[in-house]
Structure formats: structure tokens, C-alpha cells
Amino acid sequence: MKRADLERLDGLARNPAAPESVLLRILTGAEGPVRGSVFERDGVPESVCDVAVYHPDREVRGYLAVGRGASGAQRARLAADPDPWVRSRVAAGPEVHGRWRKADPLPDEVCAALARDEDRQVRAWLGMFVPVPEEVRALLLADPEAKVRESALYHWRRAPIEAVRPLLDDPDPTVRRAAAQVAGVVLGSPAEILEQVAAADSGWGRREIVVGALLTDDLADRLYATGDKDIRAGLAANRGLPDRLVTALASDASPAVRLAVSLRPELTEERRAAIDWHVGPEDRILPPAWVMQSLTDPVLMRACAESAHPGMRRFAAYSPHLPGDLVARLAADEDFVVRMLLCENHPAAPGDLLLETLLASPFITRFDQLPQPQFPRAGLARFAESEDPGARLLVARDPEAPAELIERLSHDPSAGVRCVMARDARLPVGRLLELLDEPETVGAAAEGPALPLTAMEAILAAAGIP
């Protein structure tokens, strides 16, 4: 099959206007991953799921199991599949790229059943990509198989420290290491930690070990005495650092060390302000473990959000639990990264802020918030003349944009803009058929809701599907 024919077939499988008969022909007559595209479209017909659930080829059943467009109830029909490979894919769920495109979760009772599945791999994959209830996570953390406990830790990256702490003493070393990584601690005696620091092959590696080390006064003093700036930066971020060393490191010669000290949560604002730190708009500050473990702590998150330090406000912006007054406060923050992180993490980030951040962001993730329900639609046609192709493609989201404008933008110099317009139902059929023959837009044009049935039949015929 020619590449263009395959791209058209893949687009047709995703076309929201493709009738069930066309989808069934693709599912039963095509080969390879293109069959999975039938389950990537929004709204998978039940008749298509019926065929997939009982299909003799487990690959087809697997495509439904991880289909991003299938509902949780539809995917759950395979939770009792006789093949553990299929059940594992149900347990893992769809791998969804883009923070705000979320797959429909499995029903709670199905998650609980998968957590007790006889196959270890099924239990280990549960919740890999789709969230499961916390009580199910607790079942997995108590699983008799070490591999399942380890996997559950890595899939529950924002697990409360209370759930992780018992596994720091797990009888299996792989589970202990996973728990330590999630908790942000380094296991071992002071002598072992010193050996790990000495053996680290990079400054970043030394810093990370020291950040998570369980410090005694003697170990802290010995690490401080090395004079290594990466070790000092690690000490500066370690929650167990004695206050006398916090004071010493607050005037350290290294800007990285002083910045790390300034981000300690126990400092008063006066003490924080007395430190000579700097945070630029392009400086990246990775949140330490205590941040991710404290996202539900209202007192600490408020202190971070109200801090004069942009790094602390960035930490607060990771929390999806901030109350409305703090959301409004951070939405107006002078630091772009604070505003961007709020958009990425809080479900109630203001719609105007989502748009503003998309337009200003230089990052590849700039479009991740488009599916948010509060992302504005009205008035987006005003971006038709923008120099930014990312702004021009927003025009298709404006319900009042006229067909003439959609047609004009379908000739845009940017292939990305042309593809977005090809998927718009307002695009005239004649222009859609032209895009169906242009190399950069063949797949997107096949997704166009205005595609005539005759064109769909031609795509199937070219792919050899009866």
C-alpha cells in the first residue's frame, strides 16, 4: 500500500463522520496499527466494540483496550479477556499525550478486579497511564509480588508520603529503591551514602544523592567539609539540614547553593529575602520531593503562593488543589512560569490565562490545554492575520468563523494550519478534496467531517478493502 493511501485510511478511521459500516470494514479488512485508529476517534460505536471484543486476533482486542476514544465502560468489556496480554493493556489504559486530553477511566469495580487478577503483569500494569482509585493503589502497594509493589510506586508519582513510607523498609531491595525514589530519600548508612557520593559520575548525581540523604549532624558536617559546590547545593535543599549549616550556606559563594537555600520551606519571608538569590524568566527550577508530597497541604501551599520568591510560587502552581483566591493570585503573577505551571496543573485555571499562555509559550506543550472546557472559543477568528501559525490555527475553534475564512486559511503557508482547517466541517467540499491529494494534508483531509461517502469509498478501494 502506498504511503498516501495508508495515511488517508488512517485519517478515515478517525473521521467523526465516518459511518459504522466504514469503520467496521477498516477494522475487519485492514492490517496492522491502522485498525487501532478506529478507537482513537471521539465516540466509538458500540457495534465496532462488539466486533473488537470477540475478534480472534488479540491485536484487535488490544487496540480497543488502549483506545483513547473508547469509554472506560467499553474498554472494561475486555477486563475478563482470556488472554492476560489483553487484560494487561486494559489495566494500563490509553497512553494519552497532552495533560488535558484524558482518557475516560475504568469503573472502580473493574479496577478493583484487575488489582486482584491472577496474572502478575496485569496487576503491575494497572494504572500505568490512567488513574485508578487510591484504595486500589493501596491494594497494589500491599501486593504479595514485589514487582507489582515496585510498579505501583512508579505509577503513583504523587503518592502521599504516608503511603510510601512503610515500603522504605520493604523486604525486597527493588521495592525499597522505588519507595526511596518516590519519597525523595536515599537509603543507606552514613558511610554508604558517602561512598555513593564519591562514586557519582556527575555533579548532578552527587547533588541528587545529597538532597535525599537522611542526615545526621556528623554526616552533614562531613559532606559540607568536602567543599564541593554540587554537594553544598544538595545540602542546601535537604530538609534535614541543621540550621547552623542553613545559615552558613545562605551566604555561600555559589549562586546555585544560595538559590537552593532560599527555597527551603521552613524559612520566614524575612530570612528568605536576606539571601542573595536570582531567578530569571528562563531559569528552570525542578521541584524537590517535598513539593510533590505537600500539594494537598493548604497551609504550606498558601505560604508558597503568597511568597515574594517566584520559585516558591512556582512550587505552589504545581498543586491542583489551590483554592480560588490563590488561583486568581497566581493567574496574575508577574512570573510567566508561575502562570504557565498553573495552567498545566490546575483544572480551574482561567480561560483567558490559558489563551494568553498558549500565545506566549515557546514550548512544544503550548497546545496541551486546548481541550480544557474553559479555553475560550468566541473571538478567536481575530487571529487569522497573526504572524504565529499557532495562533492562526485557533481560528477553527471559533464557532462564528465563516466558511470563507476557513477556506482561506486552508491555503496557509503552514502545513499545520492547513491540516487543522481540513478537519473543520465548514471547509467547502471542493477544497477538502484538493487537500486530500496534497502530500502534507492527505491524512488530515481524510478526517474532514465534510468528506463525501464517495471519497470514503475511494479511500477503502485504494487500500484494497472490500
XYZ file of C-alpha atoms in Angstrom:
466
model
C 0.000 0.000 0.000
C 1.321 3.438 -0.892
C 2.136 5.775 1.991
C -0.507 8.306 0.913
C -3.157 5.576 0.769
C -2.230 4.428 4.263
C -2.382 7.998 5.613
C -5.809 8.504 4.047
C -7.054 5.218 5.524
C -5.738 6.178 8.952
C -7.435 9.562 8.720
C -10.694 7.967 7.592
C -10.641 5.678 10.638
C -10.536 8.813 12.833
C -13.161 10.737 10.842
C -16.052 11.653 13.184
C -18.493 11.472 10.261
C -17.430 8.031 9.011
C -20.452 5.675 9.224
C -20.260 2.489 11.271
C -20.134 0.405 8.106
C -16.921 2.129 7.018
C -15.323 1.696 10.447
C -16.225 -1.995 10.507
C -14.699 -2.514 7.067
C -11.454 -0.916 8.256
C -11.439 -2.998 11.435
C -12.024 -6.301 9.629
C -10.342 -5.629 6.293
C -7.232 -3.594 7.134
C -3.990 -4.844 8.645
C -1.669 -3.523 11.302
C -1.975 -0.463 13.566
C -4.357 1.418 11.269
C -7.105 -0.730 12.784
C -6.341 0.841 16.133
C -7.157 4.296 14.777
C -10.828 3.298 14.803
C -10.606 3.538 18.610
C -8.760 6.874 18.629
C -11.726 8.849 17.316
C -14.176 10.524 19.676
C -17.201 8.324 20.132
C -16.590 4.688 19.228
C -19.837 2.982 18.096
C -20.931 0.009 20.186
C -21.197 -2.167 17.075
C -17.480 -1.619 16.447
C -16.691 -2.542 20.052
C -18.816 -5.679 19.711
C -16.655 -6.863 16.830
C -13.424 -5.983 18.647
C -14.339 -7.701 21.920
C -14.922 -11.039 20.175
C -12.265 -10.691 17.477
C -9.999 -13.761 17.262
C -6.894 -11.568 16.744
C -5.735 -10.354 20.137
C -4.095 -7.339 18.481
C -7.548 -6.035 17.579
C -8.804 -6.599 21.115
C -5.689 -4.844 22.359
C -6.412 -1.789 20.204
C -9.784 -1.396 21.922
C -8.166 -1.933 25.328
C -5.942 1.131 24.893
C -8.202 3.176 22.607
C -8.128 6.832 23.628
C -11.569 7.434 22.139
C -13.220 4.422 23.771
C -15.073 4.929 27.019
C -13.982 3.289 30.240
C -17.045 1.059 30.100
C -16.190 -0.023 26.548
C -12.585 -0.863 27.446
C -13.766 -2.627 30.597
C -15.547 -5.240 28.463
C -12.100 -6.776 27.944
C -11.183 -6.874 31.649
C -12.112 -10.585 31.723
C -10.465 -11.434 28.395
C -8.897 -14.935 28.441
C -5.545 -13.519 27.258
C -3.560 -11.838 30.073
C -1.795 -9.654 27.473
C -5.139 -8.068 26.603
C -6.082 -7.668 30.261
C -2.710 -6.010 30.873
C -3.492 -3.429 28.210
C -6.887 -2.790 29.773
C -5.162 -2.294 33.110
C -2.543 0.085 31.715
C -5.074 2.188 29.855
C -4.526 4.576 26.964
C -1.229 6.452 26.822
C -2.538 9.970 26.372
C -0.140 12.712 25.277
C -1.199 16.138 26.418
C -2.044 16.871 30.013
C -5.659 17.818 29.417
C -6.628 15.094 26.988
C -7.620 12.467 29.486
C -8.996 9.037 28.730
C -12.223 8.000 30.374
C -11.298 5.964 33.482
C -12.317 2.394 34.078
C -15.204 1.783 36.501
C -13.955 1.470 40.094
C -15.163 -2.113 40.474
C -13.253 -3.115 37.336
C -10.070 -1.532 38.694
C -10.523 -3.478 41.926
C -10.997 -6.726 39.989
C -7.850 -6.095 37.920
C -5.919 -5.391 41.131
C -6.744 -8.981 42.129
C -6.111 -10.521 38.706
C -4.308 -13.862 38.790
C -1.659 -12.597 36.362
C 1.132 -10.559 37.914
C 1.682 -8.496 34.770
C -1.946 -7.357 34.762
C -1.608 -6.094 38.324
C 1.751 -4.485 37.591
C 0.374 -2.551 34.622
C -2.754 -1.318 36.391
C -2.892 2.465 36.411
C 0.182 2.884 34.215
C -1.464 5.642 32.149
C -4.978 6.083 33.549
C -5.623 6.995 37.213
C -7.222 4.422 39.463
C -8.862 4.925 42.880
C -6.483 5.366 45.810
C -7.919 2.323 47.567
C -6.893 0.277 44.517
C -3.403 1.799 44.661
C -3.275 0.687 48.292
C -4.103 -2.875 47.227
C -1.224 -2.809 44.741
C 1.225 -1.431 47.304
C 0.317 -4.387 49.521
C 0.537 -6.955 46.711
C 2.441 -10.163 47.578
C 4.576 -9.766 44.421
C 7.471 -7.333 44.735
C 7.269 -6.450 41.034
C 3.703 -5.252 41.491
C 4.581 -3.156 44.554
C 7.506 -1.601 42.692
C 5.379 -0.825 39.635
C 2.619 0.704 41.761
C 5.122 3.076 43.334
C 6.440 4.273 39.998
C 2.924 4.759 38.589
C 1.740 6.736 41.643
C 4.268 9.545 41.478
C 2.214 11.863 43.674
C 1.549 9.266 46.328
C 1.229 10.728 49.837
C 4.321 10.102 51.908
C 2.214 8.124 54.406
C 1.558 5.508 51.713
C 5.193 5.318 50.641
C 6.982 5.372 53.987
C 6.187 1.744 55.008
C 7.769 0.484 51.774
C 11.105 2.089 52.655
C 11.513 -0.996 54.869
C 10.158 -3.469 52.310
C 11.915 -6.873 52.346
C 12.641 -6.552 48.612
C 15.519 -4.207 47.665
C 13.921 -3.151 44.363
C 10.795 -2.016 46.211
C 12.898 -0.162 48.779
C 14.739 1.651 45.980
C 11.463 2.563 44.257
C 9.983 3.832 47.521
C 13.110 5.854 48.194
C 12.960 7.423 44.754
C 9.297 8.369 45.113
C 9.868 9.676 48.640
C 12.967 11.559 47.573
C 15.260 9.872 50.069
C 18.495 7.920 49.740
C 18.764 4.717 51.727
C 21.937 3.606 53.452
C 24.194 4.246 56.427
C 26.248 7.461 56.564
C 29.282 5.524 55.321
C 27.273 4.062 52.410
C 25.923 7.473 51.475
C 29.432 8.927 51.461
C 30.504 6.068 49.186
C 27.590 6.762 46.834
C 28.500 10.450 46.698
C 32.146 9.656 45.974
C 31.169 7.206 43.226
C 28.709 9.564 41.481
C 29.974 10.314 37.980
C 28.419 13.767 37.683
C 27.815 16.859 39.752
C 24.077 16.436 39.309
C 24.323 12.859 40.559
C 26.164 13.982 43.686
C 23.624 16.704 44.311
C 20.640 14.348 43.990
C 22.154 11.846 46.415
C 22.829 14.534 48.993
C 19.366 16.092 48.608
C 17.742 12.828 49.636
C 20.261 11.669 52.233
C 18.960 11.055 55.736
C 21.325 13.404 57.513
C 22.947 13.102 60.886
C 24.902 16.090 62.196
C 28.152 14.214 61.589
C 27.227 13.259 58.019
C 26.120 16.827 57.257
C 29.402 18.198 58.554
C 31.458 15.690 56.581
C 29.600 16.477 53.370
C 29.919 20.215 53.962
C 33.652 19.841 54.582
C 34.211 18.442 51.072
C 33.957 21.943 49.648
C 32.221 20.589 46.528
C 29.633 23.101 45.273
C 27.310 20.367 43.967
C 27.354 18.686 47.346
C 26.698 22.027 49.030
C 23.758 22.614 46.676
C 22.387 19.214 47.656
C 22.780 20.004 51.316
C 21.038 23.332 50.816
C 17.924 21.519 49.554
C 17.973 18.699 52.126
C 15.053 19.042 54.566
C 17.116 17.583 57.416
C 19.980 20.106 57.257
C 20.922 21.563 60.668
C 20.003 25.231 60.958
C 23.603 26.272 61.583
C 24.511 24.944 58.133
C 21.433 26.593 56.609
C 22.838 29.877 57.903
C 26.310 29.106 56.562
C 25.053 28.144 53.103
C 22.814 31.227 52.884
C 25.940 33.274 52.166
C 27.691 30.663 50.021
C 29.801 31.852 47.083
C 27.777 29.727 44.633
C 24.529 31.268 43.251
C 23.078 27.758 42.837
C 23.664 26.998 46.506
C 22.137 30.292 47.653
C 19.099 29.703 45.433
C 18.613 26.209 46.868
C 18.777 27.590 50.408
C 16.288 30.325 49.566
C 13.735 27.679 48.562
C 13.649 25.929 51.925
C 10.013 25.777 53.106
C 10.729 26.494 56.774
C 12.303 29.908 56.154
C 10.430 33.065 57.041
C 9.948 35.570 54.264
C 12.352 37.938 56.030
C 15.063 35.314 56.187
C 14.415 34.287 52.583
C 14.676 37.899 51.405
C 18.024 38.313 53.157
C 19.602 35.705 50.851
C 21.194 36.875 47.601
C 19.313 34.673 45.125
C 18.289 35.180 41.495
C 15.597 33.562 39.339
C 15.371 34.573 35.694
C 12.364 34.006 33.409
C 14.176 31.163 31.625
C 15.663 29.532 34.723
C 14.284 26.075 35.359
C 13.693 25.047 38.963
C 12.911 21.381 39.450
C 10.563 20.869 42.411
C 12.128 18.785 45.189
C 10.310 15.796 46.627
C 8.770 17.792 49.476
C 6.826 19.889 46.984
C 5.124 16.954 45.290
C 4.372 15.410 48.693
C 2.787 18.623 50.001
C 0.416 19.560 47.176
C -2.620 18.877 49.375
C -1.228 20.801 52.363
C -3.322 24.008 52.356
C -1.145 25.870 54.842
C 2.155 25.167 53.096
C 0.744 25.756 49.602
C -0.691 29.102 50.708
C 2.667 30.114 52.152
C 4.332 29.195 48.863
C 1.718 31.021 46.768
C 1.989 34.178 48.853
C 5.790 34.206 48.944
C 7.775 37.021 47.340
C 10.066 34.332 45.904
C 9.000 33.270 42.372
C 10.483 29.821 42.938
C 8.154 29.230 45.882
C 5.192 30.494 43.849
C 6.169 28.098 41.067
C 6.060 25.275 43.594
C 2.525 26.294 44.611
C 1.460 26.306 40.962
C 2.063 22.554 40.772
C -0.884 21.948 43.094
C -4.272 21.155 41.514
C -5.872 21.744 44.924
C -5.370 25.502 45.336
C -8.488 27.427 46.385
C -9.993 30.083 44.156
C -8.279 33.080 45.756
C -4.835 31.560 45.230
C -5.700 30.566 41.656
C -6.632 34.187 40.959
C -3.471 35.400 42.662
C -1.151 33.139 40.666
C -3.058 33.811 37.436
C -1.964 37.435 37.770
C 1.614 36.591 38.776
C 4.388 38.588 37.135
C 6.398 35.416 36.526
C 5.405 33.677 33.276
C 6.491 30.253 34.520
C 4.155 30.565 37.524
C 1.246 31.318 35.204
C 2.222 28.515 32.825
C 2.506 25.940 35.622
C -0.887 26.997 36.960
C -2.385 26.339 33.516
C -0.702 22.958 33.320
C -1.732 21.772 36.764
C -4.951 23.415 37.938
C -8.278 22.346 36.408
C -9.802 25.764 37.160
C -7.123 27.938 35.563
C -8.947 30.910 33.967
C -9.739 30.543 30.275
C -8.205 33.882 29.358
C -4.983 32.783 31.039
C -4.979 29.534 29.059
C -5.170 31.515 25.831
C -2.601 34.074 26.925
C -0.171 31.349 27.936
C -0.601 29.425 24.680
C 0.158 32.550 22.664
C 3.243 33.402 24.709
C 4.690 29.944 25.296
C 7.790 28.880 23.351
C 7.359 25.260 24.438
C 6.069 22.266 22.470
C 3.439 21.724 25.175
C 1.739 25.051 24.374
C -1.377 23.359 22.950
C -1.896 20.877 25.792
C -4.637 22.968 27.406
C -6.789 23.358 24.271
C -9.249 20.612 25.336
C -9.941 22.344 28.662
C -13.636 23.286 28.708
C -12.876 26.844 29.809
C -10.497 27.518 26.934
C -12.170 30.415 25.081
C -13.679 29.965 21.640
C -15.524 33.185 20.890
C -13.495 35.764 19.015
C -10.604 33.506 18.006
C -11.152 34.460 14.357
C -9.237 37.639 15.176
C -6.002 35.651 14.970
C -6.401 34.929 11.252
C -3.778 37.562 10.407
C -1.329 36.639 13.170
C 2.290 36.011 12.251
C 2.217 32.998 14.576
C 0.849 29.870 12.844
C -0.059 28.507 16.279
C -2.408 31.460 16.716
C -3.846 31.165 13.206
C -4.905 27.564 13.725
C -7.048 28.698 16.683
C -9.446 30.257 14.193
C -11.006 26.835 13.603
C -12.109 26.763 17.249
C -14.227 29.894 16.804
C -17.841 28.801 16.190
C -18.527 32.108 14.423
C -15.640 31.879 11.969
C -17.168 31.959 8.473
C -16.568 29.205 5.933
C -14.799 31.722 3.697
C -12.176 32.308 6.386
C -11.697 28.573 6.960
C -11.249 28.127 3.215
C -8.702 30.969 3.032
C -6.656 29.514 5.876
C -6.712 26.113 4.155
C -4.180 27.736 1.748
C -1.976 28.886 4.644
C 1.801 28.536 4.190
C 1.892 26.453 7.383
C 1.031 22.784 6.827
C -0.148 22.589 10.441
C -2.714 25.324 9.859
C -3.888 23.707 6.617
C -4.353 20.379 8.409
C -6.473 21.976 11.139
C -8.686 23.649 8.548
C -9.001 20.341 6.666
C -10.580 18.828 9.786
C -13.154 21.634 10.006
C -16.712 20.802 8.915
C -17.103 24.299 7.447
C -14.447 23.743 4.786
C -16.085 23.533 1.333
C -16.047 20.007 -0.101
C -14.187 21.046 -3.236
C -11.281 22.429 -1.250
C -11.310 19.393 1.086
C -10.895 17.078 -1.899
C -7.952 19.170 -3.102
C -6.286 18.765 0.292
C -6.921 15.014 0.046
C -4.384 14.967 -2.776
C -1.771 17.266 -1.223
C 1.117 15.318 0.375
C 1.185 17.316 3.628
C -2.567 17.169 4.255
C -3.780 13.790 2.971
C -4.370 12.306 6.424
C -5.991 15.402 7.902
C -8.279 15.777 4.883
C -9.429 12.182 5.299
C -10.522 13.186 8.814
C -12.630 16.051 7.475
C -16.276 15.679 8.522
C -17.382 17.069 5.138
C -15.729 14.214 3.242
C -18.313 12.686 0.839
C -19.136 8.997 1.064
C -17.854 8.561 -2.494
C -14.431 9.770 -1.373
C -14.536 7.386 1.604
C -15.289 4.504 -0.725
C -12.374 5.533 -2.948
C -10.014 5.501 0.044
C -11.165 1.992 1.006
C -10.784 0.767 -2.581
C -7.258 2.191 -2.890
C -6.354 0.349 0.331
C -7.728 -2.909 -1.047
C -10.572 -3.126 1.482
C -13.770 -4.656 0.047
